[in-house]
Amino acid sequence: MQYTLDRFTHDIRAALEQTGRIPADLTELSEPKASLQADLALACFRAAKAQGGNPAKLAQELAATLQFPPDALVGKVEASGPFLNFTLNAGQFGGAVLGDVIHGVEHYGDDDLGASKTVIVEYSSPNVAKRMHVGHIRSTIIGQALLNILAALGYHTISDNHLGDWGKQFGTNIASMIRFGRPEGNGEAALAEIERLYQRYNRMMKGENADTDDEADDEQMLDDEARSWSLKLEQGDPTARELWQWMCDMTLRVNQRNYDRLGVHFDMAHGESFYRDMTAPVIEEALAAGIAMREPGGAVVVKDLSDERGHELPTFLLQRSDGGTLYQTRDVATIEYREREYRPAIVIYVVEQRQELHFRQAFALAKALGHARDTQLVHVHFGTIFGANGEPLSTRKGNMVYLEALLNDAEARARAVVLEKIGAGKTELPPEEIDAIASAVGIGAVVYNDLYQDVRRNITLDWERMLAFEGNSAPYLQYTFARCCSILREALNRDTSANLLEGLPPFEAMLLREPQEQAVLKQIARLPDAVRRAGQAFAPYIIAEWLYTTAREFARFYRDLSVLKAATPELRAARLALVAATAQSLRNGLHLLGLAAPERM
Ligand code: ARG
């Protein structure tokens, strides 16, 4: 799709080519240093060299030759040493940018570069019978943002929750419930109870009888019991299946409430169990291809495999000597299934950093078997979460953070901040809106904390910073949006509608010539590029940075220039349009990251 800045670039390059002095492949433009008054620059070194000339001279000659009509997007053309600098035509630029926003509304910033391509984003993927730990929390938030961004780029998106619902440990889970009974209740507490029973059984199995009321059972017997339940589950024994299904449903139910609060939606939740019957062909294939070998004890191993970059990978198992398959095997089966079923151009795995090797192995094996040839398999991994003072979170230390509790905590803290603002007379929220705002701000703070910087970096749960109304935080961005809405409400004397640009008085964008106005316009014009780059690099922070810069430029504009009390009605109308376009763009950016944008705060 072509937005205003794309047109600006395109027009310059076309004009350069037309001079006949620069071949098309040398018209690449770059952004000049911020200290310069120009918007794009052409470095003339290579073209001059090719012609055996001097770059500064070429720049000067080009500056003298290039002509743009007064209504073009390109304004000044100036030589500066070996560079040729281009400046936007301020008068035309404003109208073009506002025109883009008016035309796109909630789709302003979207693109069609992913059209007719399918992308599968696999995220959250918690384990059944356990609470989601911090790794799953980050995966859930990052994955949803990536999905939103890729959908905005026109990809056909499929979101998949790859539940950890298969494996040996469920035998122990079932054995523990047969022995101690099924836990009552629901919510994270019920999952915690299932975890507790599992651990209690495990301790007994290892002979660590912590609970005094646990009779001293034969450890071997407990071990056999767990193993046999695991086997029964694989063979479809009704009791085993019923208890397993109960654990799966319970886990999904608990998680679904959190997903709803976060605005997370899955097209499917094919857990590992879904692929359990697809692993045998993978093993056969790998054996037939000579990539895997069966060892004397019966286990199937993959040795001497290298990844895409030629790095040799450590040996791994596809099948245990008892015939059981592994996480690894199921992931290769998953790659094959997805390829057959969806022919995706890209499959993204949003999974913690610790599984990096696992994915390199799974991807390498799938590729070695000739699968996913036309599919980009991407592991988007991320850093861990630390407590406020940078202390690591751990179950053993008892400071582990679980999703439901985290969201409750965030809402409670946000509510306190909002009530404090109301108390200080800084906002006049009607009481019936307090809950919704506390939820938007609290959950927004958690979401934004995961996305505002490169996801590979670690994050801290620093509530003070996360909930501050200043700085690079969700409340600051949300507040800027709400402030735009409040200006529009006052000017239009009515509530804002879904289309924030609707019902504005007629305006002349030509009037927006102040540097602060132009700076806001340029930020608005950069949204489409931010979305593209975020999608191509799987990096939501690019949109976060765009949001933060836009909010800051808007603050500068609003501090220095009057909107409602502008010198003339014409100027007032033009500035109102700028406010509306800022609001619409901010809302689009916030939504891409999965943040709510309340109109009052
Ligand atoms: N359930 C796994 C875990 O919690 C994450 C699954 C990641 N996805 C995958 N295809 N292996 O560690």
XYZ file of C-alpha atoms and ligand atoms in Angstrom:
613
model
C 0.000 0.000 0.000
C 1.190 3.506 -0.669
C 0.978 6.060 2.104
C 2.154 9.660 2.024
C 5.786 8.998 2.970
C 5.932 6.157 0.460
C 4.762 8.597 -2.171
C 7.350 11.130 -1.081
C 10.116 8.555 -1.563
C 8.645 7.282 -4.788
C 8.321 10.768 -6.323
C 11.931 11.620 -5.510
C 13.278 8.396 -6.933
C 11.216 8.721 -10.087
C 12.454 12.280 -10.594
C 16.060 11.210 -10.007
C 15.757 8.438 -12.559
C 14.262 10.828 -15.054
C 17.332 13.014 -14.995
C 19.110 10.091 -16.612
C 22.073 10.717 -14.358
C 21.401 8.175 -11.650
C 20.671 4.525 -12.400
C 17.584 3.161 -10.613
C 19.600 0.906 -8.319
C 21.521 3.884 -6.944
C 18.545 6.023 -5.974
C 18.281 4.514 -2.487
C 17.371 7.302 -0.051
C 18.119 7.557 3.627
C 16.996 9.675 6.531
C 19.453 12.475 7.163
C 20.775 13.279 10.615
C 18.150 14.707 12.944
C 20.080 17.986 13.164
C 19.491 18.636 9.453
C 16.384 20.374 8.232
C 15.772 17.755 5.537
C 13.522 14.702 5.382
C 15.378 12.427 2.963
C 18.829 12.425 1.472
C 20.626 10.849 -1.450
C 24.310 10.086 -0.994
C 25.943 10.743 -4.363
C 29.208 8.843 -3.847
C 28.435 5.695 -5.760
C 26.722 7.347 -8.697
C 29.561 9.857 -9.028
C 32.151 7.130 -8.827
C 30.424 5.125 -11.532
C 30.624 8.168 -13.799
C 34.143 9.066 -12.756
C 32.900 12.376 -11.329
C 32.865 14.256 -8.063
C 29.953 13.558 -5.669
C 29.599 17.161 -4.504
C 29.485 18.376 -8.062
C 26.919 15.748 -9.011
C 24.769 16.761 -6.012
C 24.902 20.374 -7.123
C 24.033 19.596 -10.697
C 21.134 17.426 -9.635
C 19.847 20.148 -7.315
C 19.872 22.550 -10.230
C 18.126 20.122 -12.590
C 15.393 18.660 -10.376
C 12.104 20.508 -10.590
C 8.946 19.777 -8.630
C 5.653 21.602 -9.172
C 4.307 23.710 -6.274
C 1.633 21.145 -5.426
C 4.143 18.263 -5.187
C 4.923 16.500 -1.918
C 8.573 17.308 -2.425
C 9.509 20.831 -1.427
C 13.097 22.024 -1.315
C 15.956 20.176 -3.020
C 19.398 21.220 -1.827
C 22.935 20.018 -2.278
C 25.001 19.761 0.838
C 28.455 18.442 0.142
C 28.136 15.017 -1.445
C 24.494 14.773 -0.343
C 21.329 15.838 -2.028
C 18.719 16.752 0.585
C 14.971 16.736 0.081
C 12.398 18.476 2.227
C 8.688 17.797 2.422
C 6.437 20.488 1.049
C 4.781 21.390 4.354
C 1.580 22.712 2.819
C 0.913 19.601 0.750
C 2.180 17.167 3.335
C -0.410 17.954 6.026
C -3.337 17.451 3.681
C -1.913 14.213 2.367
C -1.321 12.720 5.821
C -4.688 13.742 7.206
C -6.226 12.398 3.992
C -4.587 9.013 4.651
C -6.028 8.877 8.179
C -9.486 10.014 7.084
C -9.440 7.381 4.410
C -8.119 4.553 6.581
C -9.776 5.328 9.940
C -9.345 2.213 12.109
C -7.314 0.626 9.305
C -4.922 3.522 8.978
C -1.469 1.934 9.204
C -2.584 -1.414 7.805
C -1.006 -2.874 4.731
C -1.440 -5.613 2.162
C 2.087 -6.927 2.063
C 0.991 -10.213 3.638
C -2.007 -10.670 1.342
C -2.626 -14.278 0.276
C -0.040 -15.578 2.725
C -0.862 -17.560 5.832
C 0.952 -17.139 9.098
C 0.453 -19.350 12.139
C 1.312 -17.765 15.456
C 1.659 -20.247 18.267
C 1.666 -18.672 21.704
C 0.670 -18.977 25.355
C 0.897 -22.800 25.182
C 0.658 -23.464 28.922
C 0.855 -26.900 30.440
C -2.273 -28.685 31.589
C -2.663 -29.227 35.336
C -0.395 -26.291 36.110
C -0.767 -22.596 36.548
C 0.756 -20.446 33.820
C 4.175 -19.291 34.868
C 5.836 -16.053 33.832
C 7.126 -17.567 30.596
C 3.586 -18.354 29.477
C 2.417 -14.906 30.519
C 4.985 -13.222 28.312
C 4.268 -15.626 25.476
C 0.541 -14.858 25.676
C 1.026 -11.103 25.505
C 3.776 -11.024 22.874
C 2.020 -13.599 20.723
C -1.259 -11.712 20.663
C 0.509 -8.481 19.681
C 2.347 -10.243 16.853
C -0.888 -11.758 15.672
C -2.599 -8.352 15.609
C 0.305 -6.787 13.734
C 0.494 -9.539 11.121
C -3.260 -9.434 10.609
C -2.982 -5.681 10.020
C -0.370 -6.401 7.363
C -2.907 -8.469 5.479
C -1.724 -11.957 6.383
C -4.279 -14.652 6.865
C -3.529 -15.347 10.516
C -4.138 -18.458 12.574
C -3.576 -18.348 16.316
C -2.848 -21.652 17.986
C -2.500 -22.496 21.647
C -0.132 -25.455 21.710
C -1.133 -26.831 25.087
C 1.250 -29.078 26.966
C -1.361 -31.792 27.463
C 0.572 -34.966 26.758
C 3.499 -36.759 28.293
C 4.552 -39.008 31.104
C 3.763 -36.594 33.927
C 0.021 -37.056 33.440
C 0.384 -40.603 34.694
C 1.624 -39.152 37.981
C -1.181 -36.574 37.985
C -3.783 -39.290 37.559
C -2.177 -41.577 40.135
C -2.150 -38.708 42.630
C -5.837 -37.983 42.123
C -6.795 -41.647 42.379
C -4.904 -41.749 45.657
C -5.842 -38.408 47.206
C -9.070 -37.519 45.405
C -9.937 -34.872 42.873
C -9.515 -31.293 44.109
C -12.527 -29.035 44.522
C -12.965 -25.474 43.423
C -11.930 -23.569 40.359
C -9.645 -20.763 39.313
C -5.916 -20.740 39.850
C -6.477 -22.150 43.326
C -7.780 -25.429 41.884
C -4.818 -25.713 39.547
C -2.493 -24.994 42.438
C -4.177 -27.845 44.317
C -3.616 -30.248 41.428
C 0.033 -29.165 41.393
C 0.261 -29.755 45.122
C -1.108 -33.295 44.855
C 1.334 -34.007 42.061
C 4.249 -32.799 44.151
C 3.078 -34.729 47.188
C 2.916 -37.929 45.136
C 6.287 -37.200 43.626
C 7.868 -36.715 47.031
C 6.426 -40.000 48.223
C 7.704 -41.707 45.129
C 11.174 -40.429 45.935
C 10.815 -41.491 49.533
C 10.708 -37.923 50.861
C 7.676 -38.276 53.060
C 7.087 -34.680 54.005
C 3.404 -35.038 54.854
C 3.091 -36.879 58.146
C -0.254 -38.412 57.256
C 1.172 -40.091 54.181
C 1.542 -43.742 54.999
C 4.971 -45.098 54.254
C 4.181 -46.717 50.949
C 6.541 -48.732 48.929
C 8.260 -46.253 46.616
C 8.584 -48.761 43.817
C 4.893 -49.478 44.007
C 4.025 -45.779 43.669
C 6.341 -45.486 40.755
C 4.762 -48.483 39.035
C 1.334 -47.048 39.671
C 2.199 -43.751 37.983
C 3.803 -45.548 35.082
C 0.826 -47.787 34.605
C -1.576 -44.822 34.584
C 0.591 -43.183 31.997
C 0.356 -46.304 29.846
C -3.392 -46.594 30.438
C -3.823 -43.018 29.332
C -1.944 -43.722 26.108
C -4.083 -46.820 25.514
C -7.335 -44.941 26.053
C -8.433 -46.407 29.376
C -11.743 -44.671 30.256
C -10.839 -43.715 33.843
C -7.479 -42.332 32.798
C -9.032 -40.453 29.904
C -11.786 -39.034 32.058
C -9.376 -37.646 34.654
C -7.034 -36.330 31.991
C -9.918 -34.627 30.167
C -11.071 -33.135 33.448
C -7.625 -31.623 34.006
C -7.507 -30.294 30.437
C -10.948 -28.686 30.726
C -10.178 -27.193 34.112
C -6.913 -25.697 32.845
C -8.603 -24.239 29.771
C -11.426 -22.794 31.831
C -9.048 -21.074 34.228
C -6.884 -19.753 31.413
C -9.846 -18.613 29.335
C -10.843 -16.098 31.993
C -7.367 -14.593 31.806
C -7.383 -14.633 28.022
C -10.668 -12.721 28.052
C -9.209 -10.084 30.334
C -6.201 -9.712 28.044
C -8.190 -9.664 24.812
C -6.458 -12.846 23.698
C -8.232 -15.068 21.243
C -7.241 -18.425 19.760
C -8.492 -19.876 16.511
C -7.543 -23.287 17.807
C -5.971 -25.007 20.755
C -4.412 -28.136 19.344
C -2.387 -29.366 22.238
C 0.413 -31.868 22.015
C -2.110 -34.690 22.442
C -3.641 -33.752 19.103
C -0.450 -34.922 17.399
C 0.051 -38.109 19.401
C -0.894 -40.440 16.535
C 1.170 -38.482 14.027
C 4.505 -39.254 15.645
C 4.955 -42.811 14.340
C 5.319 -41.683 10.705
C 7.883 -39.074 11.769
C 9.998 -41.766 13.396
C 9.674 -44.066 10.382
C 10.534 -41.273 8.007
C 13.595 -40.271 9.988
C 14.768 -43.892 10.179
C 14.165 -44.475 6.479
C 16.082 -41.335 5.590
C 18.987 -42.519 7.688
C 18.803 -39.364 9.774
C 17.726 -41.258 12.885
C 19.009 -44.569 14.175
C 17.556 -47.241 16.396
C 19.910 -48.102 19.189
C 20.309 -51.634 20.553
C 18.057 -50.844 23.523
C 15.271 -49.753 21.153
C 15.545 -45.982 21.514
C 15.546 -43.875 18.357
C 18.127 -41.090 18.263
C 19.076 -38.321 15.877
C 22.794 -37.708 15.629
C 25.008 -35.471 13.515
C 22.308 -33.041 12.452
C 23.239 -29.434 11.724
C 21.071 -26.330 11.836
C 20.571 -23.864 8.978
C 23.795 -22.076 9.789
C 25.740 -25.286 9.719
C 26.170 -25.553 13.475
C 26.179 -29.142 14.632
C 23.347 -29.974 17.016
C 23.551 -32.190 20.079
C 22.090 -35.672 19.738
C 18.440 -36.001 20.692
C 15.810 -38.706 21.166
C 12.731 -39.292 19.021
C 11.570 -42.374 20.849
C 12.415 -43.798 24.248
C 13.372 -47.411 24.688
C 9.905 -48.087 26.183
C 8.328 -46.879 22.934
C 7.157 -43.509 24.278
C 7.622 -40.436 22.133
C 8.956 -37.049 23.152
C 8.185 -33.357 23.067
C 10.661 -33.137 20.183
C 8.871 -35.824 18.147
C 5.507 -34.146 18.617
C 6.897 -30.820 17.476
C 8.197 -32.310 14.246
C 4.805 -33.966 13.713
C 3.207 -30.570 14.315
C 5.352 -28.955 11.621
C 4.296 -31.625 9.140
C 0.625 -31.365 10.050
C 0.558 -27.598 9.731
C 2.291 -27.759 6.396
C -0.248 -30.277 5.053
C -3.231 -28.484 6.476
C -2.459 -24.783 6.072
C 0.583 -24.284 3.818
C 1.792 -21.402 5.972
C 4.407 -18.942 4.704
C 5.519 -18.366 8.297
C 5.081 -20.235 11.570
C 6.003 -18.263 14.659
C 6.677 -19.947 17.995
C 6.517 -17.526 20.876
C 8.305 -19.552 23.534
C 10.796 -18.782 26.285
C 14.493 -18.553 25.511
C 15.306 -21.776 27.362
C 13.755 -23.811 24.540
C 16.001 -22.327 21.877
C 17.930 -25.540 21.294
C 14.744 -27.584 21.233
C 13.409 -25.538 18.334
C 16.674 -25.517 16.438
C 16.611 -29.300 16.618
C 12.949 -29.649 15.641
C 13.295 -27.198 12.735
C 16.490 -28.836 11.496
C 14.970 -32.290 11.569
C 11.816 -31.184 9.745
C 13.895 -29.466 7.066
C 16.234 -32.456 6.777
C 13.185 -34.617 6.139
C 12.217 -32.270 3.326
C 9.351 -30.536 5.123
C 8.541 -26.871 5.478
C 10.657 -26.009 2.454
C 8.630 -22.904 1.731
C 7.906 -22.082 5.326
C 9.829 -19.714 7.500
C 9.964 -21.288 10.967
C 10.685 -18.644 13.564
C 11.302 -19.023 17.267
C 10.545 -15.671 18.894
C 12.105 -16.026 22.313
C 12.037 -13.584 25.143
C 13.738 -12.654 28.376
C 12.474 -13.448 31.856
C 10.496 -11.411 34.345
C 12.142 -10.173 37.523
C 10.548 -8.719 40.632
C 10.601 -4.980 41.300
C 14.099 -4.918 42.829
C 15.416 -7.211 40.167
C 15.131 -10.365 42.276
C 14.427 -13.548 40.316
C 10.972 -15.059 40.703
C 10.902 -18.630 41.849
C 8.407 -21.132 43.157
C 10.848 -22.220 45.800
C 11.239 -18.715 47.175
C 7.483 -18.317 47.092
C 7.544 -15.103 45.063
C 6.435 -16.712 41.802
C 3.919 -14.705 39.793
C 0.894 -16.390 38.247
C -1.309 -14.829 35.634
C -4.642 -14.528 37.402
C -3.060 -13.085 40.532
C -0.919 -10.745 38.423
C -3.952 -9.323 36.611
C -5.885 -8.923 39.866
C -2.941 -7.175 41.421
C -2.554 -4.883 38.413
C -6.211 -3.877 38.512
C -6.159 -3.198 42.227
C -3.067 -1.035 41.936
C -4.427 0.841 38.935
C -7.671 1.474 40.799
C -5.721 2.991 43.686
C -3.886 5.285 41.275
C -7.137 6.334 39.597
C -8.853 6.996 42.929
C -5.894 9.060 44.007
C -6.179 11.174 40.847
C -9.863 11.668 41.452
C -9.176 12.592 45.070
C -6.632 15.170 43.948
C -9.185 16.651 41.561
C -7.037 15.790 38.556
C -9.773 13.933 36.743
C -13.529 13.822 36.879
C -14.414 10.266 36.069
C -17.992 9.287 36.714
C -17.985 6.561 39.434
C -19.525 3.985 37.087
C -16.463 4.197 34.834
C -13.844 3.621 37.531
C -13.853 -0.179 37.212
C -13.436 -0.127 33.472
C -10.624 2.421 33.644
C -8.820 0.554 36.417
C -8.961 -2.568 34.299
C -7.821 -0.796 31.105
C -4.944 0.895 32.904
C -3.886 -2.061 35.068
C -4.011 -4.686 32.344
C -2.565 -2.185 29.879
C 0.393 -1.645 32.209
C 1.116 -5.383 32.347
C 0.780 -5.786 28.584
C 2.899 -2.752 27.755
C 5.611 -3.806 30.173
C 6.060 -6.883 28.008
C 6.183 -4.992 24.740
C 7.831 -1.604 25.163
C 11.335 -2.906 24.494
C 12.905 -5.708 22.492
C 11.249 -8.858 23.819
C 14.622 -10.555 24.194
C 15.395 -8.244 27.073
C 14.392 -9.138 30.609
C 11.642 -7.128 32.247
C 10.999 -6.100 35.823
C 7.647 -5.862 37.542
C 8.227 -2.317 38.672
C 4.694 -1.122 39.370
C 5.718 2.430 40.063
C 7.141 2.792 36.574
C 4.470 0.648 34.908
C 1.637 2.698 36.369
C 3.235 6.135 36.094
C 1.315 8.705 34.075
C 4.653 10.065 32.853
C 7.346 8.304 30.881
C 7.180 5.343 28.551
C 4.194 3.625 30.162
C 0.757 2.433 29.118
C -1.069 4.984 31.298
C 0.879 7.815 29.664
C -0.103 6.663 26.178
C -3.684 5.975 27.180
C -3.882 9.306 28.919
C -2.614 11.123 25.817
C -5.314 9.429 23.774
C -7.990 10.332 26.356
C -6.772 13.917 26.333
C -7.221 14.109 22.547
C -10.744 12.725 22.984
C -11.550 15.292 25.630
C -10.463 18.131 23.308
C -12.654 16.729 20.550
C -15.627 16.343 22.896
C -15.328 19.914 23.994
C -14.967 21.250 20.463
C -17.738 19.185 18.932
C -19.946 19.419 21.966
C -20.751 15.704 21.871
C -19.266 12.327 22.603
C -16.633 11.082 20.198
C -17.714 8.314 17.843
C -15.932 5.208 16.644
C -14.504 7.195 13.758
C -12.678 9.989 15.516
C -12.438 12.033 12.334
C -16.161 12.076 11.772
C -18.080 15.352 11.960
C -15.103 17.688 12.071
C -15.663 21.208 10.745
C -14.148 21.748 7.266
C -10.432 22.468 7.539
C -7.398 23.575 5.544
C -4.411 21.365 6.376
C -2.210 23.962 4.619
C -2.467 26.053 7.782
C -0.514 23.545 9.854
C 2.912 25.073 9.287
C 4.352 25.391 12.803
C 7.253 23.031 13.558
C 5.268 21.405 16.379
C 2.366 20.721 14.024
C 4.650 19.377 11.345
C 6.384 17.146 13.887
C 3.061 15.580 14.899
C 2.083 15.139 11.250
C 5.366 13.395 10.534
C 4.845 11.036 13.438
C 1.360 10.188 12.201
C 2.802 9.613 8.739
C 5.310 7.125 10.174
C 2.749 4.703 11.607
C 2.452 2.556 8.456
C 6.194 2.077 8.318
C 6.332 1.219 12.013
C 3.685 -1.475 11.496
C 5.557 -2.935 8.527
C 8.865 -3.005 10.345
C 7.295 -4.479 13.488
C 5.759 -7.270 11.394
C 8.879 -7.984 9.405
C 11.134 -8.117 12.460
C 8.489 -9.745 14.733
C 9.165 -6.799 17.029
C 6.162 -5.121 18.683
C 8.448 -2.607 20.408
C 8.756 -0.735 17.117
C 5.104 0.211 17.478
C 5.602 0.971 21.174
C 8.372 3.390 20.283
C 6.207 4.972 17.637
C 3.437 5.435 20.234
C 5.732 6.988 22.775
C 7.320 9.415 20.319
C 3.918 10.375 18.964
C 2.557 11.032 22.447
C 5.563 13.202 23.252
C 5.295 15.212 20.048
C 1.617 15.700 20.730
C 2.396 16.933 24.249
C 4.813 19.484 22.830
C 2.269 20.679 20.280
C -0.452 20.977 22.890
C 1.813 22.746 25.361
C 2.984 25.349 22.832
C -0.083 25.979 20.688
C -3.755 26.555 21.413
C -6.317 24.351 19.778
C -9.697 25.483 21.083
C -8.500 29.072 21.461
C -6.521 29.258 18.238
C -6.122 32.709 16.694
C -8.649 32.127 13.913
C -11.588 29.738 13.398
C -9.725 28.310 10.376
C -6.635 27.532 12.425
C -8.809 26.047 15.153
C -10.464 23.739 12.630
C -7.124 22.626 11.178
C -5.690 21.913 14.620
C -8.779 19.995 15.613
C -8.293 17.788 12.596
C -4.720 17.236 13.704
C -5.926 16.253 17.184
C -8.470 13.850 15.697
C -5.880 12.248 13.420
C -3.454 11.899 16.323
C -6.170 10.247 18.407
C -7.149 7.850 15.651
C -3.529 6.880 14.991
C -2.763 6.427 18.681
C -5.809 4.232 19.084
C -4.781 2.104 16.113
C -1.299 1.696 17.564
C -2.604 0.865 21.046
C -4.968 -1.739 19.636
C -2.178 -3.407 17.678
C -0.345 -3.998 20.936
C -3.516 -5.247 22.611
C -4.019 -2.180 24.812
C -7.415 -0.703 25.578
C -7.927 2.957 24.701
C -10.514 4.479 27.053
C -11.866 7.832 25.884
C -11.965 9.246 29.406
C -9.363 8.942 32.086
N 3.988 -26.236 26.809
C 5.349 -25.853 26.598
C 5.957 -25.351 27.895
O 5.244 -24.851 28.725
C 5.498 -24.792 25.548
C 5.088 -25.220 24.176
C 5.784 -24.473 23.131
N 5.419 -24.835 21.805
C 5.899 -25.857 21.127
N 5.495 -26.085 19.913
N 6.751 -26.693 21.657
O 7.145 -25.411 28.078
